[in-house]
Short mmCIF file of C-alpha atoms in Angstrom, two decimals:
data_model
loop_
_atom_site.label_atom_id
_atom_site.label_comp_id
_atom_site.label_asym_id
_atom_site.label_seq_id
_atom_site.Cartn_x
_atom_site.Cartn_y
_atom_site.Cartn_z
CA MET D 28 1.24 -51.86 98.50
CA ARG D 29 -1.19 -54.35 100.00
CA ARG D 30 1.06 -54.85 103.02
CA MET D 31 1.09 -51.12 103.74
CA ILE D 32 -2.67 -50.85 104.21
CA PRO D 33 -3.01 -52.99 107.37
CA THR D 34 0.20 -51.46 108.77
CA SER D 35 -1.16 -47.95 108.31
CA PHE D 36 -4.52 -48.93 109.77
CA SER D 37 -2.83 -50.61 112.72
CA SER D 38 -0.69 -47.54 113.47
CA LYS D 39 -3.74 -45.25 113.35
CA PHE D 40 -5.70 -47.60 115.59
CA GLN D 41 -2.86 -47.75 118.09
CA GLY D 42 -2.78 -43.97 118.16
CA VAL D 43 -6.49 -43.87 118.95
CA ILE D 44 -6.15 -46.20 121.94
CA SER D 45 -2.80 -44.99 123.26
CA MET D 46 -2.40 -43.69 126.79
CA ASN D 47 -2.19 -40.10 125.56
CA ALA D 48 -5.38 -40.57 123.57
CA LEU D 49 -7.17 -42.02 126.60
CA ARG D 50 -6.13 -38.97 128.60
CA CYS D 51 -7.73 -36.80 125.93
CA TYR D 52 -11.00 -38.75 126.08
CA VAL D 53 -11.11 -38.52 129.87
CA SER D 54 -10.33 -34.81 129.67
CA GLU D 55 -13.17 -34.27 127.19
CA PHE D 56 -15.52 -36.24 129.44
CA ILE D 57 -14.68 -34.15 132.52
CA SER D 58 -14.85 -30.78 130.78
CA THR D 59 -18.07 -31.61 128.91
CA PHE D 60 -19.66 -32.96 132.08
CA PHE D 61 -18.88 -29.74 133.92
CA PHE D 62 -20.16 -27.56 131.10
CA VAL D 63 -23.45 -29.41 130.61
CA LEU D 64 -24.05 -29.56 134.35
CA ALA D 65 -23.71 -25.77 134.55
CA ALA D 66 -25.50 -24.96 131.28
CA VAL D 67 -28.55 -27.15 131.84
CA GLY D 68 -28.50 -26.58 135.59
CA SER D 69 -28.63 -22.81 135.09
CA VAL D 70 -31.94 -23.16 133.25
CA MET D 71 -33.32 -25.17 136.15
CA ALA D 72 -31.95 -22.60 138.61
CA SER D 73 -33.58 -19.70 136.76
CA ARG D 74 -36.83 -21.62 136.73
CA LYS D 75 -36.59 -22.03 140.50
CA LEU D 76 -35.69 -18.38 141.13
CA MET D 77 -38.52 -17.06 138.98
CA ALA D 78 -41.16 -19.52 140.18
CA GLY D 79 -41.32 -21.33 136.86
CA ASP D 80 -41.76 -18.23 134.68
CA VAL D 81 -38.65 -18.08 132.48
CA SER D 82 -40.22 -15.89 129.79
CA GLY D 83 -38.64 -12.72 131.20
CA PRO D 84 -35.15 -11.39 130.41
CA PHE D 85 -33.57 -13.16 133.38
CA GLY D 86 -34.69 -16.46 131.89
CA VAL D 87 -32.13 -15.86 129.14
CA LEU D 88 -29.58 -13.79 131.05
CA ILE D 89 -28.88 -16.41 133.73
CA PRO D 90 -28.19 -19.27 131.27
CA ALA D 91 -26.12 -16.95 129.07
CA ILE D 92 -23.85 -15.98 131.97
CA ALA D 93 -23.61 -19.61 133.07
CA ASN D 94 -22.72 -20.71 129.52
CA ALA D 95 -20.01 -18.08 129.28
CA PHE D 96 -18.40 -18.88 132.62
CA ALA D 97 -18.78 -22.66 132.33
CA LEU D 98 -17.46 -22.90 128.78
CA SER D 99 -14.47 -20.68 129.54
CA SER D 100 -13.58 -22.85 132.53
CA SER D 101 -14.26 -26.14 130.74
CA VAL D 102 -12.15 -25.21 127.74
CA TYR D 103 -9.34 -23.97 129.98
CA ILE D 104 -9.08 -27.12 132.09
CA SER D 105 -8.73 -29.35 129.02
CA TRP D 106 -6.92 -26.89 126.72
CA ASN D 107 -3.46 -28.49 127.00
CA VAL D 108 -4.73 -32.08 127.13
CA SER D 109 -7.45 -32.62 124.54
CA GLY D 110 -7.66 -29.18 122.98
CA GLY D 111 -10.75 -28.21 124.98
CA HIS D 112 -13.39 -29.09 122.39
CA VAL D 113 -16.34 -29.69 124.79
CA ASN D 114 -18.57 -29.73 121.71
CA PRO D 115 -19.05 -32.21 118.83
CA ALA D 116 -19.32 -29.26 116.42
CA VAL D 117 -15.82 -28.13 117.40
CA THR D 118 -14.52 -31.69 117.09
CA PHE D 119 -16.17 -32.05 113.67
CA GLY D 120 -14.57 -28.80 112.52
CA MET D 121 -11.16 -29.99 113.71
CA ALA D 122 -11.62 -33.28 111.82
CA VAL D 123 -12.72 -31.50 108.64
CA ALA D 124 -9.67 -29.24 108.88
CA GLY D 125 -7.45 -32.31 109.30
CA ARG D 126 -6.24 -31.32 112.76
CA ILE D 127 -7.44 -34.58 114.31
CA SER D 128 -8.17 -37.96 112.72
CA VAL D 129 -11.69 -39.22 112.11
CA PRO D 130 -11.31 -42.17 114.57
CA THR D 131 -10.11 -39.76 117.25
CA ALA D 132 -13.06 -37.48 116.54
CA MET D 133 -15.48 -40.39 116.99
CA PHE D 134 -14.00 -41.18 120.40
CA TYR D 135 -14.22 -37.50 121.31
CA TRP D 136 -17.89 -37.52 120.34
CA THR D 137 -18.50 -40.62 122.44
CA SER D 138 -16.85 -39.05 125.50
CA GLN D 139 -18.79 -35.80 125.04
CA MET D 140 -22.19 -37.45 124.64
CA ILE D 141 -21.71 -39.84 127.56
CA ALA D 142 -20.61 -36.92 129.73
CA SER D 143 -23.67 -34.91 128.71
CA VAL D 144 -26.04 -37.76 129.55
CA MET D 145 -24.32 -38.31 132.91
CA ALA D 146 -24.53 -34.60 133.80
CA CYS D 147 -28.24 -34.50 132.98
CA LEU D 148 -28.81 -37.67 134.98
CA VAL D 149 -27.14 -36.04 137.98
CA LEU D 150 -29.50 -33.07 137.64
CA LYS D 151 -32.52 -35.34 137.32
CA VAL D 152 -31.60 -37.35 140.41
CA THR D 153 -30.67 -34.39 142.59
CA VAL D 154 -33.33 -31.86 141.57
CA VAL D 155 -36.38 -34.06 141.95
CA GLU D 156 -38.94 -31.25 141.78
CA GLN D 157 -38.05 -30.32 138.21
CA HIS D 158 -37.62 -32.16 134.95
CA VAL D 159 -34.45 -31.72 132.93
CA PRO D 160 -35.15 -28.99 130.33
CA ILE D 161 -34.66 -29.60 126.63
CA TYR D 162 -33.97 -27.19 123.80
CA LYS D 163 -37.14 -26.07 122.06
CA ILE D 164 -37.95 -24.05 118.96
CA ALA D 165 -40.08 -20.93 119.39
CA GLY D 166 -43.49 -20.87 117.76
CA GLU D 167 -42.45 -18.22 115.24
CA MET D 168 -39.50 -20.34 114.06
CA THR D 169 -39.51 -23.20 111.57
CA GLY D 170 -37.28 -26.23 111.95
CA PHE D 171 -35.23 -25.10 108.96
CA GLY D 172 -34.91 -21.58 110.33
CA ALA D 173 -33.83 -22.86 113.73
CA SER D 174 -31.26 -25.15 112.11
CA VAL D 175 -29.84 -22.25 110.10
CA LEU D 176 -29.70 -20.08 113.22
CA GLU D 177 -27.92 -22.81 115.20
CA GLY D 178 -25.53 -23.27 112.30
CA VAL D 179 -24.65 -19.57 112.25
CA LEU D 180 -24.10 -19.59 116.01
CA ALA D 181 -21.87 -22.66 115.73
CA PHE D 182 -19.94 -21.01 112.91
CA VAL D 183 -19.15 -18.03 115.13
CA LEU D 184 -18.21 -20.27 118.05
CA VAL D 185 -15.97 -22.63 116.07
CA TYR D 186 -14.35 -19.75 114.20
CA THR D 187 -13.51 -18.22 117.57
CA VAL D 188 -12.06 -21.55 118.73
CA PHE D 189 -9.81 -21.74 115.67
CA THR D 190 -8.71 -18.15 116.21
CA ALA D 191 -7.99 -18.78 119.89
CA ASN D 192 -5.94 -21.87 118.93
CA ASP D 193 -3.77 -19.94 116.50
CA PRO D 194 -0.27 -19.89 118.08
CA ARG D 195 0.84 -16.94 115.93
CA ARG D 196 -1.29 -14.61 118.00
CA GLY D 197 1.04 -15.17 120.93
CA LEU D 198 -1.75 -14.87 123.49
CA PRO D 199 -1.47 -16.28 127.04
CA ILE D 200 -3.19 -19.64 127.46
CA ALA D 201 -5.98 -18.21 129.63
CA VAL D 202 -7.07 -15.60 127.07
CA GLY D 203 -8.37 -17.97 124.39
CA PRO D 204 -10.90 -19.79 126.61
CA ILE D 205 -12.19 -16.46 127.92
CA PHE D 206 -13.07 -15.22 124.44
CA ILE D 207 -14.63 -18.58 123.57
CA GLY D 208 -16.84 -18.27 126.64
CA PHE D 209 -17.73 -14.68 125.75
CA VAL D 210 -18.97 -15.59 122.27
CA ALA D 211 -20.97 -18.53 123.65
CA GLY D 212 -22.69 -16.28 126.17
CA ALA D 213 -23.42 -13.68 123.49
CA ASN D 214 -24.91 -16.36 121.24
CA VAL D 215 -27.23 -17.55 124.00
CA LEU D 216 -28.38 -13.98 124.60
CA ALA D 217 -29.06 -13.53 120.88
CA ALA D 218 -30.78 -16.84 120.11
CA GLY D 219 -31.96 -18.21 123.46
CA PRO D 220 -35.60 -17.14 123.01
CA PHE D 221 -35.74 -18.58 119.48
CA SER D 222 -33.83 -21.86 119.27
CA GLY D 223 -32.33 -22.10 122.75
CA GLY D 224 -28.84 -21.16 121.61
CA SER D 225 -27.47 -24.67 122.01
CA MET D 226 -24.57 -24.69 119.51
CA ASN D 227 -23.63 -28.00 121.15
CA PRO D 228 -25.11 -31.29 119.85
CA ALA D 229 -23.88 -33.19 122.92
CA CYS D 230 -25.68 -30.83 125.30
CA ALA D 231 -28.90 -31.12 123.29
CA PHE D 232 -28.53 -34.91 123.08
CA GLY D 233 -27.95 -35.41 126.81
CA SER D 234 -30.94 -33.37 127.92
CA ALA D 235 -33.17 -34.99 125.29
CA MET D 236 -32.05 -38.47 126.31
CA VAL D 237 -32.77 -37.90 130.00
CA TYR D 238 -36.01 -36.02 129.31
CA GLY D 239 -37.17 -38.75 126.94
CA SER D 240 -37.97 -36.70 123.85
CA PHE D 241 -35.92 -36.27 120.68
CA LYS D 242 -38.30 -33.87 118.97
CA ASN D 243 -36.43 -31.50 116.62
CA GLN D 244 -33.16 -33.11 117.66
CA ALA D 245 -31.89 -32.92 114.06
CA VAL D 246 -31.94 -29.11 114.34
CA TYR D 247 -29.26 -29.25 117.03
CA TRP D 248 -27.04 -31.62 115.03
CA VAL D 249 -27.31 -30.64 111.38
CA GLY D 250 -27.00 -26.90 111.91
CA PRO D 251 -24.06 -26.89 114.36
CA LEU D 252 -22.10 -29.57 112.49
CA LEU D 253 -22.42 -27.77 109.16
CA GLY D 254 -21.64 -24.45 110.82
CA GLY D 255 -18.58 -25.88 112.55
CA ALA D 256 -17.27 -27.49 109.37
CA THR D 257 -17.78 -24.28 107.39
CA ALA D 258 -15.95 -22.23 110.02
CA ALA D 259 -13.01 -24.64 109.91
CA LEU D 260 -12.78 -24.51 106.12
CA VAL D 261 -13.12 -20.74 105.97
CA TYR D 262 -10.48 -20.14 108.65
CA ASP D 263 -7.92 -22.61 107.33
CA ASN D 264 -8.39 -22.02 103.60
CA VAL D 265 -9.67 -18.47 103.14
CA VAL D 266 -8.87 -16.17 106.05
CA VAL D 267 -5.70 -17.90 107.28
CA PRO D 268 -4.46 -20.19 104.50
CA ALA D 269 -1.60 -22.67 104.64
CA GLU D 270 1.77 -21.49 105.96
CA ASP D 271 3.42 -21.52 102.57
CA ASP D 272 0.71 -19.20 101.18
CA ARG D 273 1.30 -16.46 103.75
CA GLY D 274 3.97 -13.83 103.58
CA SER D 275 5.74 -12.32 106.55
CA SER D 276 3.59 -9.17 106.30
CA THR D 277 0.44 -11.22 106.84
CA GLY D 278 1.88 -12.76 109.97
CA ASP D 279 2.84 -9.36 111.30
CA ALA D 280 -0.67 -8.03 110.67
CA ILE D 281 -2.25 -10.91 112.54
CA GLY D 282 -0.01 -10.34 115.52
CA VAL D 283 -1.10 -6.73 115.90
#
């Protein structure tokens, strides 16, 4: 038994650093970089277009549209390589559900956070007249309330990701990322004025790192991670349980 432990550990470690795994990490880096560049850059663009006054409806509408388009595209370009996570909350949900290993999830997180920081650095260097925006909590919100709101948003997003990844639906590959982008845009429209509608710890981390302030950063980690984990458990164990627990009628109903 003692000889099996290092062998098992060695095989798992080799899987984490294999060529296929490295392709996944690079894919996550590229897709997350593109998403954060568009998501954070859209806030800066709206600020420019509205002469710094982003309190109006367009201050939320522009980032929401950018989030929807950018996330759909980012998920699509990495869908068949890394799974198109683009978000530590999604990765955490996949790990909790047992779809990826914990070491792989840690490398995914590393790729996502580095990509987010790099994207925000590009914005800081190129748009010299503005500072990189960070996610903030509205005055009428508490930290706990904002964390709960971000958790609910992440639940909806990750639940949609799990649904889009379900092969029994028989949907074309391009359809899943589109719906994931739609729900992200809707979440930003709903929560943008209150908590920012981040749903993505990597995006919040990158902008905070470049801006130089980690105030309320826990809100954008605790809420989304718990929401993502809950969505994974609910989808895999309650709504769509294990294969041997489903009858043929259930599969037919899902395919409708």
